[in-house]
mmCIF file of C-alpha atoms and ligand atoms in Angstrom:
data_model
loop_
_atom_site.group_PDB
_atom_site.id
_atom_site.type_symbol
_atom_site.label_atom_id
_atom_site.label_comp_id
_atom_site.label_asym_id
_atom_site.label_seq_id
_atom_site.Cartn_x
_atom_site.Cartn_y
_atom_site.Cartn_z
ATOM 1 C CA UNK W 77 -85.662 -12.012 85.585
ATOM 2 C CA UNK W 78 -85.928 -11.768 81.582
ATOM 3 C CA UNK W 79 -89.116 -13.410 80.214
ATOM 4 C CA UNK W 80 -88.373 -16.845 78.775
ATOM 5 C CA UNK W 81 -90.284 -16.911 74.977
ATOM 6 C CA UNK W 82 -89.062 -20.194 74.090
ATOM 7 C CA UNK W 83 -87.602 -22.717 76.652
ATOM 8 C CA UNK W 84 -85.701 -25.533 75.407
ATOM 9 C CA UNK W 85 -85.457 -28.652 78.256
ATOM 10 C CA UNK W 86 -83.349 -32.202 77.191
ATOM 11 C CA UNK W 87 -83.829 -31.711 73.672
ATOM 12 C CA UNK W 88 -82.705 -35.189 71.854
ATOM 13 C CA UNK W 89 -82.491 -35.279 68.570
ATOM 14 C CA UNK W 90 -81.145 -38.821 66.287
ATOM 15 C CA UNK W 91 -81.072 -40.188 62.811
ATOM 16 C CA UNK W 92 -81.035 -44.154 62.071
ATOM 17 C CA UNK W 93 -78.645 -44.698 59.570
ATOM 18 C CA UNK W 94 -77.219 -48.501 58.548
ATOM 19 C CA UNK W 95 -79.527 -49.556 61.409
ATOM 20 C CA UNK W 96 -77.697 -47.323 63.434
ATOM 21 C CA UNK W 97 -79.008 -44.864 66.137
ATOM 22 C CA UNK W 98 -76.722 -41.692 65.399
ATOM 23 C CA UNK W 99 -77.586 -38.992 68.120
ATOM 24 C CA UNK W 100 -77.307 -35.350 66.625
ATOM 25 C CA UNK W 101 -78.393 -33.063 69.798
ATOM 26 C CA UNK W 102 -77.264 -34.637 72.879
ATOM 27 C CA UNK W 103 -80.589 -33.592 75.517
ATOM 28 C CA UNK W 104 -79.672 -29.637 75.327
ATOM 29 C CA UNK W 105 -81.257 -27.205 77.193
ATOM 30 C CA UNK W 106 -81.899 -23.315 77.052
ATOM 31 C CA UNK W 107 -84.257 -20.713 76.676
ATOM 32 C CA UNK W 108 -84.345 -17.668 74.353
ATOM 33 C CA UNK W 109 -85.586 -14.630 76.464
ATOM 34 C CA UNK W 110 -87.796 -11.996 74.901
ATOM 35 C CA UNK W 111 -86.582 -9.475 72.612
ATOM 36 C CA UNK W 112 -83.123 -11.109 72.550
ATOM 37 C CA UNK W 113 -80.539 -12.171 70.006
ATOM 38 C CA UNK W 114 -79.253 -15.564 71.247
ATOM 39 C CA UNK W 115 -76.561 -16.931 69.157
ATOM 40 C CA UNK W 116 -75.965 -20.797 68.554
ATOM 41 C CA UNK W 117 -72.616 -21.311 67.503
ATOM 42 C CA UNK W 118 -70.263 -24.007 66.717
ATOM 43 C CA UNK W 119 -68.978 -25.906 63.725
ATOM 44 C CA UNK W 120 -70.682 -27.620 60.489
ATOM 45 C CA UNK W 121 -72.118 -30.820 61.962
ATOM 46 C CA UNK W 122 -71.775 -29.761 65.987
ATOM 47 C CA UNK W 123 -75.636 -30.471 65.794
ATOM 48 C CA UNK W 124 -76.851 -26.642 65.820
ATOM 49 C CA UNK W 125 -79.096 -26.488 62.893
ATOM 50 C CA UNK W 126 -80.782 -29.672 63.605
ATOM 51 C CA UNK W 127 -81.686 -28.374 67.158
ATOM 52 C CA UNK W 128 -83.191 -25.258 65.412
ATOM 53 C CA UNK W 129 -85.219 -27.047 62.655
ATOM 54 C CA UNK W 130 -86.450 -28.997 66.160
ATOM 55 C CA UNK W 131 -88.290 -26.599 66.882
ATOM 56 C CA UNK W 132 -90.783 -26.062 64.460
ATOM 57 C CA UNK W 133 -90.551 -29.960 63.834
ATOM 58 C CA UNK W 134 -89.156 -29.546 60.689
ATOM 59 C CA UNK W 135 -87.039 -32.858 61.251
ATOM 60 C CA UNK W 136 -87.534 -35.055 58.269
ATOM 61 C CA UNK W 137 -89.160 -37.952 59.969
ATOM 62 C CA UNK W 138 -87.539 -40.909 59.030
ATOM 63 C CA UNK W 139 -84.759 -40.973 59.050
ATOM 64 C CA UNK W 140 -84.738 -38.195 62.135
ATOM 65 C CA UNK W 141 -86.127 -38.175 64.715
ATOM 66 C CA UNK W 142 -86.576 -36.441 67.978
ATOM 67 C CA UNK W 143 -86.006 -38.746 70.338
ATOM 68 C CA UNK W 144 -87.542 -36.548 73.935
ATOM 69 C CA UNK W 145 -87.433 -33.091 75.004
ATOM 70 C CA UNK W 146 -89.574 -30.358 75.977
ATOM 71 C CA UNK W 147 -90.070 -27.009 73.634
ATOM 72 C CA UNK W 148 -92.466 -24.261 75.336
ATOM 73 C CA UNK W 149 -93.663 -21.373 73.604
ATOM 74 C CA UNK W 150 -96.871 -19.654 74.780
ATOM 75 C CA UNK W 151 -97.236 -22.447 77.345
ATOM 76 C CA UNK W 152 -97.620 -25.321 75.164
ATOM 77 C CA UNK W 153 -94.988 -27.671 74.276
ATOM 78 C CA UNK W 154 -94.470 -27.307 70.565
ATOM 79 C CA UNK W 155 -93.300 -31.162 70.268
ATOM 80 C CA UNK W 156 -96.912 -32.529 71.325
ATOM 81 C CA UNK W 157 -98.871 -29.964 69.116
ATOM 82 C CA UNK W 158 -100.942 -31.427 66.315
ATOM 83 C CA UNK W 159 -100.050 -31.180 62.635
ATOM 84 C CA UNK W 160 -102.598 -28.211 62.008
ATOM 85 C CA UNK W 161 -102.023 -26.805 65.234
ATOM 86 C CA UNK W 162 -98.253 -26.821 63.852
ATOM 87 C CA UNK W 163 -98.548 -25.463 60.787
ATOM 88 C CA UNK W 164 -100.922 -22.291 61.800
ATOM 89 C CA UNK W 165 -97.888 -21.299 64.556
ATOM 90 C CA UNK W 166 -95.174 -21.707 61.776
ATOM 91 C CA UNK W 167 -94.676 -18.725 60.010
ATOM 92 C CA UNK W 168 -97.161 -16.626 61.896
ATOM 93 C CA UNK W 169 -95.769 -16.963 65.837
ATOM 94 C CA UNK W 170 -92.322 -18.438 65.013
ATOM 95 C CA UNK W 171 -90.844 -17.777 61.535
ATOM 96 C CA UNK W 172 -87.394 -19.369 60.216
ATOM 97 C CA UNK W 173 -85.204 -17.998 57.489
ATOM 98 C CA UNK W 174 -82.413 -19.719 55.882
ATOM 99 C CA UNK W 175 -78.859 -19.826 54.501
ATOM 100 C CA UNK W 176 -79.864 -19.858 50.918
ATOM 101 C CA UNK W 177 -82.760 -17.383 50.124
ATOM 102 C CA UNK W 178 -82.378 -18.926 46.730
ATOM 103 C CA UNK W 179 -83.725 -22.439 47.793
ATOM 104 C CA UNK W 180 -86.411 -21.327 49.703
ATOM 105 C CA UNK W 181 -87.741 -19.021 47.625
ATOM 106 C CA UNK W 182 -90.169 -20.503 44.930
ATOM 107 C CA UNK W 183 -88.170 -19.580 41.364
ATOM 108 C CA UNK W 184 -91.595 -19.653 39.338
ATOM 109 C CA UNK W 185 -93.123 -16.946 41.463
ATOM 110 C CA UNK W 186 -92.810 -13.707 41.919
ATOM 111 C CA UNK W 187 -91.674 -11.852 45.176
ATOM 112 C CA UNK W 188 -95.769 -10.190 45.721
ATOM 113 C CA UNK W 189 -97.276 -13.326 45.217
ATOM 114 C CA UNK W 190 -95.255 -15.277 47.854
ATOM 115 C CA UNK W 191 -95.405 -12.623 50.371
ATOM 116 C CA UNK W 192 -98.901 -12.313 49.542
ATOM 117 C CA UNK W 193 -99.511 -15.971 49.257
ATOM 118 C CA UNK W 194 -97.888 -15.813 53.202
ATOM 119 C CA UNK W 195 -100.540 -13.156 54.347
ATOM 120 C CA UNK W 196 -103.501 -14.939 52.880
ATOM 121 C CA UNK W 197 -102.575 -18.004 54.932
ATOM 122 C CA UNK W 198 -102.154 -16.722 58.235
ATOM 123 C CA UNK W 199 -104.163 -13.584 58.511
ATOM 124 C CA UNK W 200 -107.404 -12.202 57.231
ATOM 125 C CA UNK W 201 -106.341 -9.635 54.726
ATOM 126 C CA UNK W 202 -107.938 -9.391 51.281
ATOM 127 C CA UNK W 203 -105.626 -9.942 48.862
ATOM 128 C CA UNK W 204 -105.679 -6.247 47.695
ATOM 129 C CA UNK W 205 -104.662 -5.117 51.191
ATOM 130 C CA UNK W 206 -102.040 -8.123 51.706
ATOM 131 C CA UNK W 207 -100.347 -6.482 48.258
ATOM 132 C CA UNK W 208 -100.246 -3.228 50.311
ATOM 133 C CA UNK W 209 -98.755 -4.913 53.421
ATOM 134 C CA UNK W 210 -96.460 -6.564 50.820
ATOM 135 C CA UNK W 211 -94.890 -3.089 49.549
ATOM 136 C CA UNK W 212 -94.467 -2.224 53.274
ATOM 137 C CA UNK W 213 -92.732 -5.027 54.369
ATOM 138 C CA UNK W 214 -90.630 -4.180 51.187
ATOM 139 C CA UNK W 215 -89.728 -0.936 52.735
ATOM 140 C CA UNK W 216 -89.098 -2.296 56.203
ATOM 141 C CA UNK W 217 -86.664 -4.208 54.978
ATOM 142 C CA UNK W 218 -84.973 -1.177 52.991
ATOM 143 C CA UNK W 219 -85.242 -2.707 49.527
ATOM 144 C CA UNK W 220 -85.301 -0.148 47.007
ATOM 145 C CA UNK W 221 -87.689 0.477 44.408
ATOM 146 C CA UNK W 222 -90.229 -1.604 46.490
ATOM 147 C CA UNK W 223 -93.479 -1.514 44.136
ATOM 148 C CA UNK W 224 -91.245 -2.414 41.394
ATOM 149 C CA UNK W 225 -89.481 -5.541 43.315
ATOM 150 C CA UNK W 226 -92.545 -7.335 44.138
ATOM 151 C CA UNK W 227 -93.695 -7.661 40.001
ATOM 152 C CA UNK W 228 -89.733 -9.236 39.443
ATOM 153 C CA UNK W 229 -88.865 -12.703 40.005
ATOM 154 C CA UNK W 230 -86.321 -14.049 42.738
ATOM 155 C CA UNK W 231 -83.829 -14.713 39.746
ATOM 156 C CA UNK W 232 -83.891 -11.114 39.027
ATOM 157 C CA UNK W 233 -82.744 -9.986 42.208
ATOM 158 C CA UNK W 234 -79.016 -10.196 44.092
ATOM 159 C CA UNK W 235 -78.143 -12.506 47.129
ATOM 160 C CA UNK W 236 -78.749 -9.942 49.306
ATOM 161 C CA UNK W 237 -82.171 -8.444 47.918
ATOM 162 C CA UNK W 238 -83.324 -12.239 48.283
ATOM 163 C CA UNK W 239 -82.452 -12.545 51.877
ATOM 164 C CA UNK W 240 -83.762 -8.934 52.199
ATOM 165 C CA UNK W 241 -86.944 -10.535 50.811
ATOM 166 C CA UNK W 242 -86.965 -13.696 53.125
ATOM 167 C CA UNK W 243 -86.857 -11.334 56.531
ATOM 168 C CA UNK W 244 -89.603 -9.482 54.632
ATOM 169 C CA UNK W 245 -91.729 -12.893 54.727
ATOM 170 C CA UNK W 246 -90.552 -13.563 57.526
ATOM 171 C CA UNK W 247 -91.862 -10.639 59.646
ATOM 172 C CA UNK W 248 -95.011 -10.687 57.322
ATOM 173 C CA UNK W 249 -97.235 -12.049 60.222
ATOM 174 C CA UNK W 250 -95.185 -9.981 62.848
ATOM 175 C CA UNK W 251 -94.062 -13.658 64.751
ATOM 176 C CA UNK W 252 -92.788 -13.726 68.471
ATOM 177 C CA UNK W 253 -89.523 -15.532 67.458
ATOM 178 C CA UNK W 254 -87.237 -15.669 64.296
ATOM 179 C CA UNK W 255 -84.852 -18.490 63.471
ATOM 180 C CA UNK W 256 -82.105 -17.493 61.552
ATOM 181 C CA UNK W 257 -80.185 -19.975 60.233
ATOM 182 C CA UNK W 258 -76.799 -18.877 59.038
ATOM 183 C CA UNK W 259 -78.610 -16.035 57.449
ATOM 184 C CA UNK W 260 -75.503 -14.241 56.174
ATOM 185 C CA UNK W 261 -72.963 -16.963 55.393
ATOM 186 C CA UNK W 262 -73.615 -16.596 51.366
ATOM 187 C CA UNK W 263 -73.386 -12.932 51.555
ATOM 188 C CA UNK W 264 -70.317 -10.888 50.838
ATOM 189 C CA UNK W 265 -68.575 -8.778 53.742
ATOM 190 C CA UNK W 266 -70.561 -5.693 52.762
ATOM 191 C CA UNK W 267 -73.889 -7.179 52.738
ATOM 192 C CA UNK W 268 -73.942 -9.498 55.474
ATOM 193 C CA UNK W 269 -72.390 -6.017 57.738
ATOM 194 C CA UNK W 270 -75.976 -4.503 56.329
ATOM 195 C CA UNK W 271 -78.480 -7.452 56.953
ATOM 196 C CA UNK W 272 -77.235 -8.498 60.506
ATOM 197 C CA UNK W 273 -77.757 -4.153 61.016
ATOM 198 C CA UNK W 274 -81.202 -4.968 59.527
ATOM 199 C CA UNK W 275 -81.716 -7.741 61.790
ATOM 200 C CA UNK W 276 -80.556 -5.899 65.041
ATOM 201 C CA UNK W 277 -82.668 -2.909 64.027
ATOM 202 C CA UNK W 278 -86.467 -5.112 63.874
ATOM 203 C CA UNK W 279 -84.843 -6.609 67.262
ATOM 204 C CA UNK W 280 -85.121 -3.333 68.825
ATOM 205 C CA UNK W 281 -88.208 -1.818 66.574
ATOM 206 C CA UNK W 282 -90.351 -5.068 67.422
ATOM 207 C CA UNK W 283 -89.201 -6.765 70.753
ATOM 208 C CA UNK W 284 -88.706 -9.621 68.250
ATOM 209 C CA UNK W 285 -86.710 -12.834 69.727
ATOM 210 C CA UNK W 286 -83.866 -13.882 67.518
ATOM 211 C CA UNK W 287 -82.418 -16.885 67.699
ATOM 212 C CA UNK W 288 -79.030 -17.075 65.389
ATOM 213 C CA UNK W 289 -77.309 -20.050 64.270
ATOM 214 C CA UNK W 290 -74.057 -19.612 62.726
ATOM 215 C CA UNK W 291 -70.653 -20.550 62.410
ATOM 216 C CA UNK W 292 -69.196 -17.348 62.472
ATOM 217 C CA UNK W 293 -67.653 -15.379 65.737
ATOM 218 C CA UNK W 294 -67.795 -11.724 63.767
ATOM 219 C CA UNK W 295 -71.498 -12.041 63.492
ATOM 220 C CA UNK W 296 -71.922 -13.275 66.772
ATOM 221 C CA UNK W 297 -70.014 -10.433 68.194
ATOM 222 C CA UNK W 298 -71.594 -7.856 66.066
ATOM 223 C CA UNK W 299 -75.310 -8.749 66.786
ATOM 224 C CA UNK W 300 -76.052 -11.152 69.670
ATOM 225 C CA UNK W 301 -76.529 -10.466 73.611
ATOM 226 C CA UNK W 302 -76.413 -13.768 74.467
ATOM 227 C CA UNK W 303 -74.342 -17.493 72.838
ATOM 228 C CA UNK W 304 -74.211 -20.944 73.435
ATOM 229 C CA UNK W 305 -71.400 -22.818 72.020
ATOM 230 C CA UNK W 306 -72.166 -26.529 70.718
ATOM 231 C CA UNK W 307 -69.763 -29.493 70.267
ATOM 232 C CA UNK W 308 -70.761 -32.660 69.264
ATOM 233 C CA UNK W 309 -74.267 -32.413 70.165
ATOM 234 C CA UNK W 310 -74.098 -30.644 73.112
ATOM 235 C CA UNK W 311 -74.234 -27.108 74.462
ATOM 236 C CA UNK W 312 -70.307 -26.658 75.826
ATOM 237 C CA UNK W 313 -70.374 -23.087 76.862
ATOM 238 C CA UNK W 314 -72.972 -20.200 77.487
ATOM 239 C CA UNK W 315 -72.849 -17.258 78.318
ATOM 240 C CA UNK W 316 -73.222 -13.572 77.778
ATOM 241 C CA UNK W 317 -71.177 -12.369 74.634
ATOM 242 C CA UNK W 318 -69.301 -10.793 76.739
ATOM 243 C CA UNK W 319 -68.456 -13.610 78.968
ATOM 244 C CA UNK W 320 -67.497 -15.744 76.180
ATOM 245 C CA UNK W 321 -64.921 -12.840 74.257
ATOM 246 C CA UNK W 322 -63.388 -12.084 77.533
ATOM 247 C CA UNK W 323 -63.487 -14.755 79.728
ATOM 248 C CA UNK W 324 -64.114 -18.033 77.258
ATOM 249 C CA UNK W 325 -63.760 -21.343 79.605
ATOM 250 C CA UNK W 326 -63.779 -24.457 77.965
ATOM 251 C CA UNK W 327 -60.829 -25.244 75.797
ATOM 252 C CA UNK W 328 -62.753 -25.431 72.680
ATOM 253 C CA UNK W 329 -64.047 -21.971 73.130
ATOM 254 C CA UNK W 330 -60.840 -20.636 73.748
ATOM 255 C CA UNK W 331 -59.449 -22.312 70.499
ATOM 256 C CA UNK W 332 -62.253 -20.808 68.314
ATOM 257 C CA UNK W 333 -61.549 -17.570 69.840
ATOM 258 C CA UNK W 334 -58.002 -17.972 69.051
ATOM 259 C CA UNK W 335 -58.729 -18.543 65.219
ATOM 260 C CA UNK W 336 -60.505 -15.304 64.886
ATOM 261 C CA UNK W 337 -57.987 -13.117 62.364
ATOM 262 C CA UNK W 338 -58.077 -9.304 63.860
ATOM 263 C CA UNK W 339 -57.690 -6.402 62.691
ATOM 264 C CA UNK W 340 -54.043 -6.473 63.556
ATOM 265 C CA UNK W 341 -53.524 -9.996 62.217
ATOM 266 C CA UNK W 342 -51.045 -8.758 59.568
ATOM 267 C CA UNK W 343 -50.727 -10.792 55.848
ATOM 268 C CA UNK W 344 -47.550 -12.346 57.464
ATOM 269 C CA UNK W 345 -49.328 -13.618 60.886
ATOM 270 C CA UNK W 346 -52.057 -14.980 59.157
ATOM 271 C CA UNK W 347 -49.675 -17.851 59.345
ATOM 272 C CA UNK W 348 -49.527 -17.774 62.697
ATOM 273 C CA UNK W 349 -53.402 -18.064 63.327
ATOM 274 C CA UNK W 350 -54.119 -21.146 65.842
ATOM 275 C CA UNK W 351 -55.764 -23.464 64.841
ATOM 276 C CA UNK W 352 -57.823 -26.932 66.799
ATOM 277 C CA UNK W 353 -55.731 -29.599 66.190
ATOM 278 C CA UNK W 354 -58.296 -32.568 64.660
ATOM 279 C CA UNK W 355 -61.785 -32.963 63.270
ATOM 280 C CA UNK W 356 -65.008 -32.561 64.871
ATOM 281 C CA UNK W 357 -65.654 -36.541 65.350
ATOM 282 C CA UNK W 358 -68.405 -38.024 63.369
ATOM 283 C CA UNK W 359 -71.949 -38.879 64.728
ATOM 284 C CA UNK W 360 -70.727 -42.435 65.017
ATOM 285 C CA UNK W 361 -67.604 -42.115 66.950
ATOM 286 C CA UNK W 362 -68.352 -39.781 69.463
ATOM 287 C CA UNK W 363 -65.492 -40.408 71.748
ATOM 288 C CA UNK W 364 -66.289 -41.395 75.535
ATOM 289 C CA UNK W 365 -66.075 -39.047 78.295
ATOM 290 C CA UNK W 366 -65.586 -35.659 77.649
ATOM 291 C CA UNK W 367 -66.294 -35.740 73.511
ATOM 292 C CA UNK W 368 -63.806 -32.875 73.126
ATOM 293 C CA UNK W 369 -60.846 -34.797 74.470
ATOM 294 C CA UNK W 370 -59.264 -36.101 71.674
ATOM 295 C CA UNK W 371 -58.731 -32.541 70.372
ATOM 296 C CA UNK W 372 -57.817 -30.675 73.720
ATOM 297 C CA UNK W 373 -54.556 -29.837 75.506
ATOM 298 C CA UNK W 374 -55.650 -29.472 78.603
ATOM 299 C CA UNK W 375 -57.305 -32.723 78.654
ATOM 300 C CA UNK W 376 -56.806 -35.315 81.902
ATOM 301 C CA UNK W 377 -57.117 -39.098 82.470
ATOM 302 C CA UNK W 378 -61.001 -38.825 84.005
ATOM 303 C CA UNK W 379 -61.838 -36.473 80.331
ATOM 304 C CA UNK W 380 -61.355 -39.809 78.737
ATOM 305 C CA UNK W 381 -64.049 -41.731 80.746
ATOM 306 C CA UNK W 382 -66.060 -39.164 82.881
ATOM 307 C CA UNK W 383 -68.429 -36.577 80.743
ATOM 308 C CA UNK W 384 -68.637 -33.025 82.755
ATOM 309 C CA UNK W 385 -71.977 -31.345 83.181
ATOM 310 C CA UNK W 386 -72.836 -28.039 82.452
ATOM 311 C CA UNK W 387 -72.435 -25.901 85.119
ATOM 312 C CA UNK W 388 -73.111 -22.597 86.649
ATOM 313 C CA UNK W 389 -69.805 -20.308 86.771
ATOM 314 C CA UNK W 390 -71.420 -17.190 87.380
ATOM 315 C CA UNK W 391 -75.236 -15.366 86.478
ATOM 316 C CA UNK W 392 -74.571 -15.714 83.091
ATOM 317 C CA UNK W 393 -71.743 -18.127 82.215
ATOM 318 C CA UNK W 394 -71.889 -21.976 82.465
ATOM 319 C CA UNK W 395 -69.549 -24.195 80.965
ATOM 320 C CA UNK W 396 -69.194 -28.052 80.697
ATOM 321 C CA UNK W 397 -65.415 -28.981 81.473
ATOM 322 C CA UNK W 398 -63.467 -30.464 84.538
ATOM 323 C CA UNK W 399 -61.121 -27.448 84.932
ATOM 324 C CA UNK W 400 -64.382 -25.691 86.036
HETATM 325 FE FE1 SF4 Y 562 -60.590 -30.576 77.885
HETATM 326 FE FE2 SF4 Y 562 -61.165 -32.215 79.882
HETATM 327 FE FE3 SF4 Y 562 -62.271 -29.831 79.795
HETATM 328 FE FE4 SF4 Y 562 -62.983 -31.703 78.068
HETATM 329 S S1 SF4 Y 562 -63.284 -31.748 80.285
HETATM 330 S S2 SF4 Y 562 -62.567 -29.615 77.609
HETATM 331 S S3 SF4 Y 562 -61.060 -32.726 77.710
HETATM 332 S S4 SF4 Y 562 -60.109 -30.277 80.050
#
């Protein structure tokens, strides 16, 4: 049985808004095992990112707020740790990167001091010695001219030397668990092929756990082991990556799938693509049922008033839909 390093159980997660109660994760559970790359996929809004941020309790509090749920890491639930307690694990057991090096990076810095400004927090390195580690985690990361880098600024470096620099910060405390969210999505083709490489390669040099939030089937296929499809708030499908590519379930998997361009989608099929017919409904009009209904083909009369449960198909692959 893999070791579970983070287990997930009922996570709810809402947001009052015009005195409404709009629920964002809809009680989902998982666990990411160790030395894994578990995906999260689905599309802007399905609830993904919020569920990530939920674990460190990074939730702006109001107007979010997580409503119950269980998150264990190292035995302790992370949602009934103190503040302090909090803030010593984040960064040094369980660090996060983001979409948008460029906004998390602080612009009147340079790259040294914040990586050294990360070491003096959570270890006890002198700051000579955390400028050393600094340069190393430079060259880990395969950013050339390392010694050079950390004197420059994050304006003077490319999208891809910034996220290059974020993993470096990242893995500056050597933490159990990475959240990436959408780590590649502002990259071009090229780079993002060379920083999810980067990412699988401290995978297997550490025994890191990755969990991956994205959008985007190609990186899923490229780097994870394991994904978990969410719709509306809730986890529809999981599975092994290979479950999902070759044997997707529920409809909604089976239309993202479809939408993938290939390698022999010519210029003249593009047109041909399939698409999901509809929107992904908003927090406020999540239909009843079965919240993928109003967008599915195969939908019945009891989709429309009965909501399936995840469930067990095999070892590896559950799904939530009544044709299963
Ligand atoms: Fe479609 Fe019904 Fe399955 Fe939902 S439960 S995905 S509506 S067939």
């Amino acid at each position: 049985m893999p070791t579970p390093e983070l287990l997930v159980k009922n996570l709810k997660v809402s947001f009052a808004a015009l005195k409404k109660e709009l629920i964002a994760v809809r009680g989902i559970s998982y666990q990411l095992n160790q030395g894994e790359i578990l995906a999260l996929v689905g599309e802007s809004g399905c609830g993904k990112t919020v569920s990530a941020l939920s674990i460190l309790r990074l939730i702006q509090e109001p107007p979010g707020k997580i409503v119950s749920g269980e998150i264990f890491f190292a035995g302790k639930d992370l949602l009934k740790l103190k503040k302090k307690e909090l803030q010593d694990l984040r960064g040094k057991d369980i660090a996060m990167i983001f979409q948008d090096p460029m906004t998390s990076l602080n612009p009147v810095l340079t790259i040294g001091e914040q990586i050294i400004e990360t070491l003096l927090r959570h270890t006890s390195l002198s700051r000579k010695k955390a400028r050393e580690k600094s340069f190393r985690l430079l060259e880990q990361v395969e950013i050339p001219s390392p010694k050079q880098k950390l004197d420059q600024y994050p304006h003077q470096l490319s999208g891809g030397m910034r996220q290059r620099v974020m993993i470096a910060m990242a893995l500056s405390c050597s933490p159990r668990i990475l959240i990436a969210d959408e780590p590649t999505t502002a990259l071009d083709v090229l780079i993002q092929a060379q920083i999810l490489s980067l990412l699988k390669k401290i995978k297997n040099d550490t025994q890191m756990s990755i969990l991956l939030i994205t959008h985007d089937l190609g990186v899923v296929a490229e780097v994870a082991e394991r994904a978990m499809v969410m719709y509306a708030g809730e986890i529809v499908e999981s599975g092994s990556v290979n479950d999902l590519f070759r044997s997707p379930l529920h409809p909604y998997t089976m239309g993202l799938m479809e939408s993938i361009p290939t390698l022999e989608t010519t210029q003249q099929k593009l047109s041909k693509l399939k698409e999901i017919s509809g929107t992904v409904p908003s927090l406020s009009q999540v239909p009843f049922g079965c919240p993928f209904h109003p967008r599915c083909s195969e939908a019945e009369t009891r989709c429309k008033t009965d909501k399936p449960k995840l469930k067990k198909i095999s070892q590896t692959h559950s799904v939530s839909c009544w044709l299963h």
